[in-house]
PDB file with SEQRES, HELIX, SHEET and CRYST1 records, atoms N, CA, C and O in Angstrom:
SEQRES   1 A   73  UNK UNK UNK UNK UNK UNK UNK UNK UNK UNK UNK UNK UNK          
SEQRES   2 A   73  UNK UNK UNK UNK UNK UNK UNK UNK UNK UNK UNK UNK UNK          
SEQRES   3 A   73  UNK UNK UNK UNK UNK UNK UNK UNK UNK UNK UNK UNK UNK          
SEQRES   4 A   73  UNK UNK UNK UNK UNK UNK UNK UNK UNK UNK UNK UNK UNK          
SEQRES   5 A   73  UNK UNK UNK UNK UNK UNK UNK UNK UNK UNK UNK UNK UNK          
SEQRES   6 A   73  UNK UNK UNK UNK UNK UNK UNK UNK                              
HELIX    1 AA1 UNK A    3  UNK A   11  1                                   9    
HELIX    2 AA2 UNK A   24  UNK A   33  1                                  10    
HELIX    3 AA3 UNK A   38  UNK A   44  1                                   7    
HELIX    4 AA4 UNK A   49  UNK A   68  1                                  20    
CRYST1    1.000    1.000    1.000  90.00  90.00  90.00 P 1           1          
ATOM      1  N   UNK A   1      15.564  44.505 -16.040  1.00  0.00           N  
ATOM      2  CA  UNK A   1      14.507  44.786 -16.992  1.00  0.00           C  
ATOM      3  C   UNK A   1      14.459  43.656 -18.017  1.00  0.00           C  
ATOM      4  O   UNK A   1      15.462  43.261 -18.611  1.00  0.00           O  
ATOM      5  N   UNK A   2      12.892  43.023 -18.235  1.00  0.00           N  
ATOM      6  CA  UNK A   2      13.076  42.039 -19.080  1.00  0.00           C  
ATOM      7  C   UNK A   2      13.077  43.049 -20.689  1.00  0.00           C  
ATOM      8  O   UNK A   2      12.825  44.221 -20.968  1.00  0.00           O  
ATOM      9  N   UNK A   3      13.488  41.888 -21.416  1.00  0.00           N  
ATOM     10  CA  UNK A   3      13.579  41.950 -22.813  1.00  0.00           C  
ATOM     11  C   UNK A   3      12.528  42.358 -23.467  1.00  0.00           C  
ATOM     12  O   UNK A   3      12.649  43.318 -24.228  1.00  0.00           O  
ATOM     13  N   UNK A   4      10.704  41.415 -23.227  1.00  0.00           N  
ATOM     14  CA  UNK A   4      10.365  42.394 -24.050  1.00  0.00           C  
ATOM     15  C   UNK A   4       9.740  43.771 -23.381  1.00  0.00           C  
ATOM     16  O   UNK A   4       9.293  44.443 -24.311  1.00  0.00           O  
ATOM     17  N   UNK A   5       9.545  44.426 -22.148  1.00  0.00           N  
ATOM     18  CA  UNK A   5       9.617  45.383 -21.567  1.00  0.00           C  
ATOM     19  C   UNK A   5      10.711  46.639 -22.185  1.00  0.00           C  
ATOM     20  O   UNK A   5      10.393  47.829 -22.195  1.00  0.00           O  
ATOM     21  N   UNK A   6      11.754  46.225 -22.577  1.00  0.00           N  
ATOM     22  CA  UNK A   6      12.600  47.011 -23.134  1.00  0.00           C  
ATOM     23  C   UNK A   6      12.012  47.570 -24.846  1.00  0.00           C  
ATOM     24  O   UNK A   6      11.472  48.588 -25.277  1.00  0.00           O  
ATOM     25  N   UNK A   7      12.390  46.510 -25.326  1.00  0.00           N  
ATOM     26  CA  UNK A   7      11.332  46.083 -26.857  1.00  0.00           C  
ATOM     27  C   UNK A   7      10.438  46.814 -26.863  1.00  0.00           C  
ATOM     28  O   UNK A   7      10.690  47.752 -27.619  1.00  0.00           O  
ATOM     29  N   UNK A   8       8.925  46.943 -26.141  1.00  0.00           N  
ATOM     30  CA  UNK A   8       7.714  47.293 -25.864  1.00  0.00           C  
ATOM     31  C   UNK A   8       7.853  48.902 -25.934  1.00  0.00           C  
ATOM     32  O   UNK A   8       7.015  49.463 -26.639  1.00  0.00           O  
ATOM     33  N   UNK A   9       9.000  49.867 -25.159  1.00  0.00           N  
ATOM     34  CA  UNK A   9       9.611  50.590 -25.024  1.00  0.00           C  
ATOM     35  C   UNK A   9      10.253  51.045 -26.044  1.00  0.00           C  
ATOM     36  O   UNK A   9      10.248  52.276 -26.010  1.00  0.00           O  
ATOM     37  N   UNK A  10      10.979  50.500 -27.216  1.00  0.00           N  
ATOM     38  CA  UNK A  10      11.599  50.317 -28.000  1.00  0.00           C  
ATOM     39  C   UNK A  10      10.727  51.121 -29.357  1.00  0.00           C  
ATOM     40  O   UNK A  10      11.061  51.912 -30.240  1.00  0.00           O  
ATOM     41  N   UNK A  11       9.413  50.414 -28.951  1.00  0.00           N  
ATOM     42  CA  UNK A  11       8.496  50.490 -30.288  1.00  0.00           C  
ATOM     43  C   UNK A  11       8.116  51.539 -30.115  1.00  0.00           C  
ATOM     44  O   UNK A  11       8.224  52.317 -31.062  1.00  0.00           O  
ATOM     45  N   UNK A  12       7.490  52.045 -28.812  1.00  0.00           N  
ATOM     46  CA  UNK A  12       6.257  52.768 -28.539  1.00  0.00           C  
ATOM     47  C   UNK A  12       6.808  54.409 -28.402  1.00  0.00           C  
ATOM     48  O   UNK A  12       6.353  55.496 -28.759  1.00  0.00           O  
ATOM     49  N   UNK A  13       7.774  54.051 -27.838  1.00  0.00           N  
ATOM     50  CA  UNK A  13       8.418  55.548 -27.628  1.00  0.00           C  
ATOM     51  C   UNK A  13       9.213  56.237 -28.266  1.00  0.00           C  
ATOM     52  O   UNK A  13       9.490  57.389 -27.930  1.00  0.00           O  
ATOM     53  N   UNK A  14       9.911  55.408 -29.706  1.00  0.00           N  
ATOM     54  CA  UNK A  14      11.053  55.309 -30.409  1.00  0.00           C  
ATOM     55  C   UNK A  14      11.981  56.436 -29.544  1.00  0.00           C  
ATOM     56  O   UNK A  14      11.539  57.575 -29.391  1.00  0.00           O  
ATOM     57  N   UNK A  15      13.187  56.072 -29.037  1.00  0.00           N  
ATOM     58  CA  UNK A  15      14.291  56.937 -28.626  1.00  0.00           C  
ATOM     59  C   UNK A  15      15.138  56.599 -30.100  1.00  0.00           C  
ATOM     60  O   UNK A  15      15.065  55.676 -30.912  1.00  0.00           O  
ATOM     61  N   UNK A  16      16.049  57.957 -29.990  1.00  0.00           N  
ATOM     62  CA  UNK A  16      16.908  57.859 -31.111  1.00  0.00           C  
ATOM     63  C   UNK A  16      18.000  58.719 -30.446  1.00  0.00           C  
ATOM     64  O   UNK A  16      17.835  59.153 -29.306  1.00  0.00           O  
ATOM     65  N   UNK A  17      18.703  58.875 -30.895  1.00  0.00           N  
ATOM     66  CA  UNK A  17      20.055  59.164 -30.713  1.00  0.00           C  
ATOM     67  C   UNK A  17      21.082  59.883 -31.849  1.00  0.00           C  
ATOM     68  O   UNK A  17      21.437  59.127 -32.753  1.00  0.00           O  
ATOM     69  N   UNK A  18      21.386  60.703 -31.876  1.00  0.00           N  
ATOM     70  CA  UNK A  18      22.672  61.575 -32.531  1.00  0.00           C  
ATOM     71  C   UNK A  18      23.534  60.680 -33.300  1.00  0.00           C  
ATOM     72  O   UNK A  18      23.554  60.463 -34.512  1.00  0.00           O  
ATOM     73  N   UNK A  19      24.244  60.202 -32.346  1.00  0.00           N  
ATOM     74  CA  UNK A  19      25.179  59.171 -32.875  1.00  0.00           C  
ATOM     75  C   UNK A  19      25.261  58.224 -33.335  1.00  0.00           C  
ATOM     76  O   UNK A  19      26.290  57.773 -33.837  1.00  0.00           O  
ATOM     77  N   UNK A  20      23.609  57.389 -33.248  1.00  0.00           N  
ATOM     78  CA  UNK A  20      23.325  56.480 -33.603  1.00  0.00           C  
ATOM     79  C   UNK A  20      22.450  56.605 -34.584  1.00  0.00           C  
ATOM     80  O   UNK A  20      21.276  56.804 -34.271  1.00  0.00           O  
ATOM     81  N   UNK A  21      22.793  56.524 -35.879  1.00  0.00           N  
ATOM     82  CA  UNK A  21      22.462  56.464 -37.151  1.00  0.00           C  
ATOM     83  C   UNK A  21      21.150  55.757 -37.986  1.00  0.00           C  
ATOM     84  O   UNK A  21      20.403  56.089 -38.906  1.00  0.00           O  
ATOM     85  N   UNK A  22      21.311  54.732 -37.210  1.00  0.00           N  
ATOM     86  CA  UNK A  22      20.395  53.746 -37.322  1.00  0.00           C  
ATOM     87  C   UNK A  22      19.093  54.031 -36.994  1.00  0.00           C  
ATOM     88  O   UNK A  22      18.887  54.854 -36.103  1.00  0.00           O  
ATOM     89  N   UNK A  23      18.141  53.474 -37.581  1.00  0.00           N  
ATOM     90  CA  UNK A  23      16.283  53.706 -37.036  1.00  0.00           C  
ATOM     91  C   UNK A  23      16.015  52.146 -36.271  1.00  0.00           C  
ATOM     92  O   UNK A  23      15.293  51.218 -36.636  1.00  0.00           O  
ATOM     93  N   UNK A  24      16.731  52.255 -35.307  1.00  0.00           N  
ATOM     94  CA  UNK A  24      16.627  51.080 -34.400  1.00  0.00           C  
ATOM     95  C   UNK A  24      15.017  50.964 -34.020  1.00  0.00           C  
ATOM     96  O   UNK A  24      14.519  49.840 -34.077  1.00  0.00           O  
ATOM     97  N   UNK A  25      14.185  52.090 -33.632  1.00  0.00           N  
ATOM     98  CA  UNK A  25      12.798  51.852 -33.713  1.00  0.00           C  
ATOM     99  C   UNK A  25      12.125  51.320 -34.878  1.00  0.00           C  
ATOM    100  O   UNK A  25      11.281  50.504 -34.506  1.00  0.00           O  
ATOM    101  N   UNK A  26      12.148  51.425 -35.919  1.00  0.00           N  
ATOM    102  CA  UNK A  26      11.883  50.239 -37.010  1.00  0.00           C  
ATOM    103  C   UNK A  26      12.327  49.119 -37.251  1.00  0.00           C  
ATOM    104  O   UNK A  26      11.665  48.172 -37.677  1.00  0.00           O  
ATOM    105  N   UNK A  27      13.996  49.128 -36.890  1.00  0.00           N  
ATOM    106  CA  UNK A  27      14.649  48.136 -37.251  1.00  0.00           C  
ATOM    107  C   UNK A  27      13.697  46.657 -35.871  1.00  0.00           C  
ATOM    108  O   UNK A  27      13.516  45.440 -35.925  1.00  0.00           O  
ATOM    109  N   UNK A  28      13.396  47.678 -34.929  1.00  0.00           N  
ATOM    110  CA  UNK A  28      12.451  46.532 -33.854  1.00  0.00           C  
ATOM    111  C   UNK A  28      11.363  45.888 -34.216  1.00  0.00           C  
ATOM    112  O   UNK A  28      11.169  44.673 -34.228  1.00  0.00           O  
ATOM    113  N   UNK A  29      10.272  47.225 -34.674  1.00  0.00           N  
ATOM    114  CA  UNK A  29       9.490  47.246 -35.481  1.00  0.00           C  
ATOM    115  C   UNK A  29       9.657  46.310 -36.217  1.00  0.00           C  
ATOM    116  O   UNK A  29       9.232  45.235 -35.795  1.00  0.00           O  
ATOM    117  N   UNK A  30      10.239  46.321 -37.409  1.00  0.00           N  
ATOM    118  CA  UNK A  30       9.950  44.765 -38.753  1.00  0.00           C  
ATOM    119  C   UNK A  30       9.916  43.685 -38.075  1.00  0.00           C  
ATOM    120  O   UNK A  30       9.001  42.862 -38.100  1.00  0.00           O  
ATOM    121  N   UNK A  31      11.343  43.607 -37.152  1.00  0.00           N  
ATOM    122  CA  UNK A  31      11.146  42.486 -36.558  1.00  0.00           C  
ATOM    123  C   UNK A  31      10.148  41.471 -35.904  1.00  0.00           C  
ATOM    124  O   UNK A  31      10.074  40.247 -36.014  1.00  0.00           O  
ATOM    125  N   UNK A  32       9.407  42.366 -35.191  1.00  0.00           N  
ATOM    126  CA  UNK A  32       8.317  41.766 -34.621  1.00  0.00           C  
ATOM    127  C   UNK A  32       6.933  41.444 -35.566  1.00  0.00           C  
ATOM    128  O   UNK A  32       6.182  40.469 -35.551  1.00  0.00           O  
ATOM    129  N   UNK A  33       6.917  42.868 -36.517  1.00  0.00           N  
ATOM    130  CA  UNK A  33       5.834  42.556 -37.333  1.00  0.00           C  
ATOM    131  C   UNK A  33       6.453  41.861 -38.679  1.00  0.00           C  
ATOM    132  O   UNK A  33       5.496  41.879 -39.453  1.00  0.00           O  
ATOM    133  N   UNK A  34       7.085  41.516 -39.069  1.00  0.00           N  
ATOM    134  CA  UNK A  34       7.435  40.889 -40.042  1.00  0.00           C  
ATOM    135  C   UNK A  34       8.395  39.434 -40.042  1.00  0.00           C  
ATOM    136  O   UNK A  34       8.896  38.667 -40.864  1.00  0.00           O  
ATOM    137  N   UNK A  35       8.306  39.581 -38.705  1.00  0.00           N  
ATOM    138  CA  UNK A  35       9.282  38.366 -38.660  1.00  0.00           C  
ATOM    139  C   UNK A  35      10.146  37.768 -38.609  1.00  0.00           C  
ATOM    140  O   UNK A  35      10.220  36.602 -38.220  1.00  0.00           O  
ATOM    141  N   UNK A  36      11.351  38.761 -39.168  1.00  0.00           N  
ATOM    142  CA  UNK A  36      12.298  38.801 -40.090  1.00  0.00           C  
ATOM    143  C   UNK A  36      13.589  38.587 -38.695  1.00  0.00           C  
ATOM    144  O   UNK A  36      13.517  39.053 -37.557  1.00  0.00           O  
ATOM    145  N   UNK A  37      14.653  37.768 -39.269  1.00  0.00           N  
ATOM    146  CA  UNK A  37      15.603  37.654 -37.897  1.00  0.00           C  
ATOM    147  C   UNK A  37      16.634  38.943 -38.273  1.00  0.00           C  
ATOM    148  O   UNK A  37      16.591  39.694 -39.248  1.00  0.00           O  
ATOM    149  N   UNK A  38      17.680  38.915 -37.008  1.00  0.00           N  
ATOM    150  CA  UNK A  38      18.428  40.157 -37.246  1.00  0.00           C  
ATOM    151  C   UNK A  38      19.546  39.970 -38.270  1.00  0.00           C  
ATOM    152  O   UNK A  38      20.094  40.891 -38.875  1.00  0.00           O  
ATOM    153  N   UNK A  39      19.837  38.585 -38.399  1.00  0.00           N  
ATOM    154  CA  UNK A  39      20.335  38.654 -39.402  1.00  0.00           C  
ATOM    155  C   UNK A  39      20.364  38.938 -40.573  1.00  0.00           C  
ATOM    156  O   UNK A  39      21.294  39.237 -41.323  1.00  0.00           O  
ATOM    157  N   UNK A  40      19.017  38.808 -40.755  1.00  0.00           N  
ATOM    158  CA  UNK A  40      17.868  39.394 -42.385  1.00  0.00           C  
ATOM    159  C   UNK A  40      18.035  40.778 -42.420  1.00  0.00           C  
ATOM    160  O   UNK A  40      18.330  41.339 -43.476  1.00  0.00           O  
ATOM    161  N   UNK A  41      17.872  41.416 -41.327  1.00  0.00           N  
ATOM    162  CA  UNK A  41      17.828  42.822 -40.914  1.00  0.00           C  
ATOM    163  C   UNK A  41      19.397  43.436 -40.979  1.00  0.00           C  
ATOM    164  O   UNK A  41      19.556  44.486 -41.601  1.00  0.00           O  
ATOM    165  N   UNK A  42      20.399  42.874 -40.427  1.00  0.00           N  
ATOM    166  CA  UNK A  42      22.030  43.137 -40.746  1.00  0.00           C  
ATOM    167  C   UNK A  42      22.245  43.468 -42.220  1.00  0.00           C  
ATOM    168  O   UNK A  42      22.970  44.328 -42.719  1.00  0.00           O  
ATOM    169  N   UNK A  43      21.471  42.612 -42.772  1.00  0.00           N  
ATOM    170  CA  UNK A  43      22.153  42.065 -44.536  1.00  0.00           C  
ATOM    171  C   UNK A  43      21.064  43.473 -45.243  1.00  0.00           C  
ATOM    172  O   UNK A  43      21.522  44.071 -46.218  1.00  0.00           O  
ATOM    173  N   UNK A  44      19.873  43.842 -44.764  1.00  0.00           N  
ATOM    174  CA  UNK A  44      18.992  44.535 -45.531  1.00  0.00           C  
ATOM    175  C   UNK A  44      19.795  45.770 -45.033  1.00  0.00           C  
ATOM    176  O   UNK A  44      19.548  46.737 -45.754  1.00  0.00           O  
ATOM    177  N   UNK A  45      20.550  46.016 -44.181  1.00  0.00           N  
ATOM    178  CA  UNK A  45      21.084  47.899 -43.469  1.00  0.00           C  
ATOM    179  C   UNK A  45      22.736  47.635 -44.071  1.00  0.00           C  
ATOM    180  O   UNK A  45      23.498  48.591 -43.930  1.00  0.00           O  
ATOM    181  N   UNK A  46      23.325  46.293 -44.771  1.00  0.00           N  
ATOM    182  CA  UNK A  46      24.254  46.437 -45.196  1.00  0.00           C  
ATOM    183  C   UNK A  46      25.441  45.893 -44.141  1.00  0.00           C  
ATOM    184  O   UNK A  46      26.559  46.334 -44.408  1.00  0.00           O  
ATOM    185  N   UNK A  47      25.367  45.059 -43.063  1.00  0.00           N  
ATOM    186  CA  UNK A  47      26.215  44.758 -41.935  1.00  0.00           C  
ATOM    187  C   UNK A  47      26.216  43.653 -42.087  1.00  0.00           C  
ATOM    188  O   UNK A  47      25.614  43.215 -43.068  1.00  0.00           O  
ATOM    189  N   UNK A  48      26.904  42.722 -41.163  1.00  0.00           N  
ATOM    190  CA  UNK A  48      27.153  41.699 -40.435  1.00  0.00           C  
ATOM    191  C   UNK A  48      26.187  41.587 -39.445  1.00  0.00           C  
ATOM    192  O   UNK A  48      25.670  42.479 -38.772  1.00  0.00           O  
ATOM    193  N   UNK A  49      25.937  39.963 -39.431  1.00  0.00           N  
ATOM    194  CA  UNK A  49      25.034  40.070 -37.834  1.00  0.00           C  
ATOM    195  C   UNK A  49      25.753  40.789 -36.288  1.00  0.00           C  
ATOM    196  O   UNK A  49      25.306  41.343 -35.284  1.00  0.00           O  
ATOM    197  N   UNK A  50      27.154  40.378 -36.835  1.00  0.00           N  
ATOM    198  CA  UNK A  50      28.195  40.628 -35.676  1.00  0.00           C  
ATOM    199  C   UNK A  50      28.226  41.956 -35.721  1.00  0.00           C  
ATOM    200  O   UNK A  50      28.352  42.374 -34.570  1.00  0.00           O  
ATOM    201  N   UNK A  51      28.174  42.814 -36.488  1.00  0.00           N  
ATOM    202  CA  UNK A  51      28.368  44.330 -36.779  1.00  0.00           C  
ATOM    203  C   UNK A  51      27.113  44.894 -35.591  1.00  0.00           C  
ATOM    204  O   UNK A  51      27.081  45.549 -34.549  1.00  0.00           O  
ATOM    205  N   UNK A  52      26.011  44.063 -36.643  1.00  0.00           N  
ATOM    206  CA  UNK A  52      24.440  44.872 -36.107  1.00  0.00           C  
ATOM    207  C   UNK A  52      24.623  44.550 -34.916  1.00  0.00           C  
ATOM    208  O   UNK A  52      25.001  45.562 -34.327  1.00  0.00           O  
ATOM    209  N   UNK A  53      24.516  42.998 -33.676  1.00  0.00           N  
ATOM    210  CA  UNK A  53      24.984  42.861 -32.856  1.00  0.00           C  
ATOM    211  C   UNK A  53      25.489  43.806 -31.934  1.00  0.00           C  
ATOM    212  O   UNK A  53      24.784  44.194 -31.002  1.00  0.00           O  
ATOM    213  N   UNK A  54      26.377  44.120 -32.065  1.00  0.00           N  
ATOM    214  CA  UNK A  54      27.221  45.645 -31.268  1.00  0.00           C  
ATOM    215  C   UNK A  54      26.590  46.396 -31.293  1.00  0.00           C  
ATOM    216  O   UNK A  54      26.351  47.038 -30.270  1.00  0.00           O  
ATOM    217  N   UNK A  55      25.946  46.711 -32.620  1.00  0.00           N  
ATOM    218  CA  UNK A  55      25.703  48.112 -32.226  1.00  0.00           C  
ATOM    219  C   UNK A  55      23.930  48.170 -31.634  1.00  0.00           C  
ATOM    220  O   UNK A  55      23.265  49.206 -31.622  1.00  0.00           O  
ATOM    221  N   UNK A  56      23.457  46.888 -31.208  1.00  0.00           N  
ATOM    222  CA  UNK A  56      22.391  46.867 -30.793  1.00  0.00           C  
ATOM    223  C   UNK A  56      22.720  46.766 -29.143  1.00  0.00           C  
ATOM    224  O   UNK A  56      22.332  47.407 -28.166  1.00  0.00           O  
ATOM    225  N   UNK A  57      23.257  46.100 -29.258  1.00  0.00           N  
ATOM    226  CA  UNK A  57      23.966  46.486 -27.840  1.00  0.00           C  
ATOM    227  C   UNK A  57      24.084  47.683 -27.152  1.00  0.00           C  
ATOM    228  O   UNK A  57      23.755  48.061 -26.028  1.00  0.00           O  
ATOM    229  N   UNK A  58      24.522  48.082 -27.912  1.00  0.00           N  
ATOM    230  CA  UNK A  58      24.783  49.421 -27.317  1.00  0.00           C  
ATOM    231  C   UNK A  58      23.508  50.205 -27.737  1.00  0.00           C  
ATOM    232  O   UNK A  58      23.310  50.879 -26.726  1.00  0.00           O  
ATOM    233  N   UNK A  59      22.890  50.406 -28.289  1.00  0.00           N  
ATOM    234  CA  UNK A  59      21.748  51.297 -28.548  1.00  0.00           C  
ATOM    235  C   UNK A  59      20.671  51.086 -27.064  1.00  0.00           C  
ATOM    236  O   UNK A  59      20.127  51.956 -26.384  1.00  0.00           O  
ATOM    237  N   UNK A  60      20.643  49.239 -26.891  1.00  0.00           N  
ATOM    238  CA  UNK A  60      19.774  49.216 -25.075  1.00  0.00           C  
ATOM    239  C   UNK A  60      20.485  49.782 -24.710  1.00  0.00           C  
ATOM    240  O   UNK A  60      20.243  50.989 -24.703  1.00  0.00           O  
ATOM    241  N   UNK A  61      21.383  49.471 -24.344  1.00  0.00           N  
ATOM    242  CA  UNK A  61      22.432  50.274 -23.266  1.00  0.00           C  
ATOM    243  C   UNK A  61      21.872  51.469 -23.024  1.00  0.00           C  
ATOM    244  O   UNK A  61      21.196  51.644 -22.011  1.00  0.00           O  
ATOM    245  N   UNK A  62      22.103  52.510 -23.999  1.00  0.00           N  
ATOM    246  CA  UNK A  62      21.797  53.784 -23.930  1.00  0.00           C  
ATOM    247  C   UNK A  62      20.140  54.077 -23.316  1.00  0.00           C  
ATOM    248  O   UNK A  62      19.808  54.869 -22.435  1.00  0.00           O  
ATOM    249  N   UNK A  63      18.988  52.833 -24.385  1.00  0.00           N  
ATOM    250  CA  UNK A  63      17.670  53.157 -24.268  1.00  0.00           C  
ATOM    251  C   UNK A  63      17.135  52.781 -22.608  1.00  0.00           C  
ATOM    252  O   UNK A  63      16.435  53.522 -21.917  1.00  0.00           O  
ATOM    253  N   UNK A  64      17.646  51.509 -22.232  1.00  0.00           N  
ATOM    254  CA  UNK A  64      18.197  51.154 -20.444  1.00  0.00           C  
ATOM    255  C   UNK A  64      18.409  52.919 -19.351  1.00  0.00           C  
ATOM    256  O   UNK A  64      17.657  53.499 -18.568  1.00  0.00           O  
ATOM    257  N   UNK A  65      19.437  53.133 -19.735  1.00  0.00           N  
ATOM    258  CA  UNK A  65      20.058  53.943 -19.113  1.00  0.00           C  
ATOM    259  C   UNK A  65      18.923  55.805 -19.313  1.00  0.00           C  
ATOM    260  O   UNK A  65      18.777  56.727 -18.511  1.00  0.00           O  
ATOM    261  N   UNK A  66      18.492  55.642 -20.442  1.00  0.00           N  
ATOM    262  CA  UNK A  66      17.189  56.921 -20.431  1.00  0.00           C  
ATOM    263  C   UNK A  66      16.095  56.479 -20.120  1.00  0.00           C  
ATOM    264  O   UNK A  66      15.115  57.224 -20.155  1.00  0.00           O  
ATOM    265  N   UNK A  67      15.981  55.119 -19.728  1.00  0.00           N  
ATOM    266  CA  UNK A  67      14.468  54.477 -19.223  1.00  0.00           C  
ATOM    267  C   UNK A  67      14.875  54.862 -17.567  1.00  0.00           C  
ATOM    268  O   UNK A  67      13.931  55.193 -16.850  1.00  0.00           O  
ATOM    269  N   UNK A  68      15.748  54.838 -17.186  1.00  0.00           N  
ATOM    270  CA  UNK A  68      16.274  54.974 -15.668  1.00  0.00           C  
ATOM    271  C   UNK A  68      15.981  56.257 -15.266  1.00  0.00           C  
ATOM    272  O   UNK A  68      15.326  56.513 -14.256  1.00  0.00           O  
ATOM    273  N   UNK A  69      16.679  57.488 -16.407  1.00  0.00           N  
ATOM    274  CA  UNK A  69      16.531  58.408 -15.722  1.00  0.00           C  
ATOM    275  C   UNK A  69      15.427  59.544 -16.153  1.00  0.00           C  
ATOM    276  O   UNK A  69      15.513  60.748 -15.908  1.00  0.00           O  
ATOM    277  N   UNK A  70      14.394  58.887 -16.837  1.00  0.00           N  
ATOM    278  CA  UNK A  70      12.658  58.855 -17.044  1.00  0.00           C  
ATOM    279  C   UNK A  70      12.023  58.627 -16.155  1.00  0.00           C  
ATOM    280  O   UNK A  70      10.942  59.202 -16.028  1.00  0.00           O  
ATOM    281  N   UNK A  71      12.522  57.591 -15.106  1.00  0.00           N  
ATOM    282  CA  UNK A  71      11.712  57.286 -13.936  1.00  0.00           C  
ATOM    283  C   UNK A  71      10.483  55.699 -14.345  1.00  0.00           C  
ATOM    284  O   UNK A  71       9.445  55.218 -13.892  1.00  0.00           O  
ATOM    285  N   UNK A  72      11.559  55.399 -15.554  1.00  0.00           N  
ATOM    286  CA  UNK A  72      10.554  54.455 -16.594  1.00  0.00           C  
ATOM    287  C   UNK A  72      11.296  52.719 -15.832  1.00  0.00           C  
ATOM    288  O   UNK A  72      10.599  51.724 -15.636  1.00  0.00           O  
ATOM    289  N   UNK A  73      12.421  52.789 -15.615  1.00  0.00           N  
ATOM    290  CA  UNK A  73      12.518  51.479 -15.379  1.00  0.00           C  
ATOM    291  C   UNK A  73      13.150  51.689 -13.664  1.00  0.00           C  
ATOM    292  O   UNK A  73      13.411  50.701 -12.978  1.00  0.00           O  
TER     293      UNK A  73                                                      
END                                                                             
């Protein structure tokens, strides 16, 4: 699955998660409409790029893995 296919997905459908704290659907959101790198975005939620990093990681992971069993990817 490409990147922005995932992204696109990301925006439109916002998945969220229990455990995951974060409003990763906005946090995509600014990005694209505002510009802003993730590092800008780390420092505005209070992290490290390396912090946010991980845990963006893992948030596809998860959004990957419910696009699969959606019948979406």
């Amino acid at each position: 699955m490409d990147k922005d296919t995932l992204e696109q997905y990301i925006i439109t459908e916002r998945p969220t998660f229990p455990d995951m704290p974060l409003d990763f659907p906005n946090l995509f959101q600014q990005k694209r409409d505002q510009g802003v790198t993730w590092r800008e975005i780390a420092n505005s939620v209070g992290m490290t790029s390396g912090q946010l990093s991980g845990k963006l990681t893992k948030y596809k992971e998860r959004v990957k893995e419910q696009m699969a069993g959606s019948g979406v990817a």
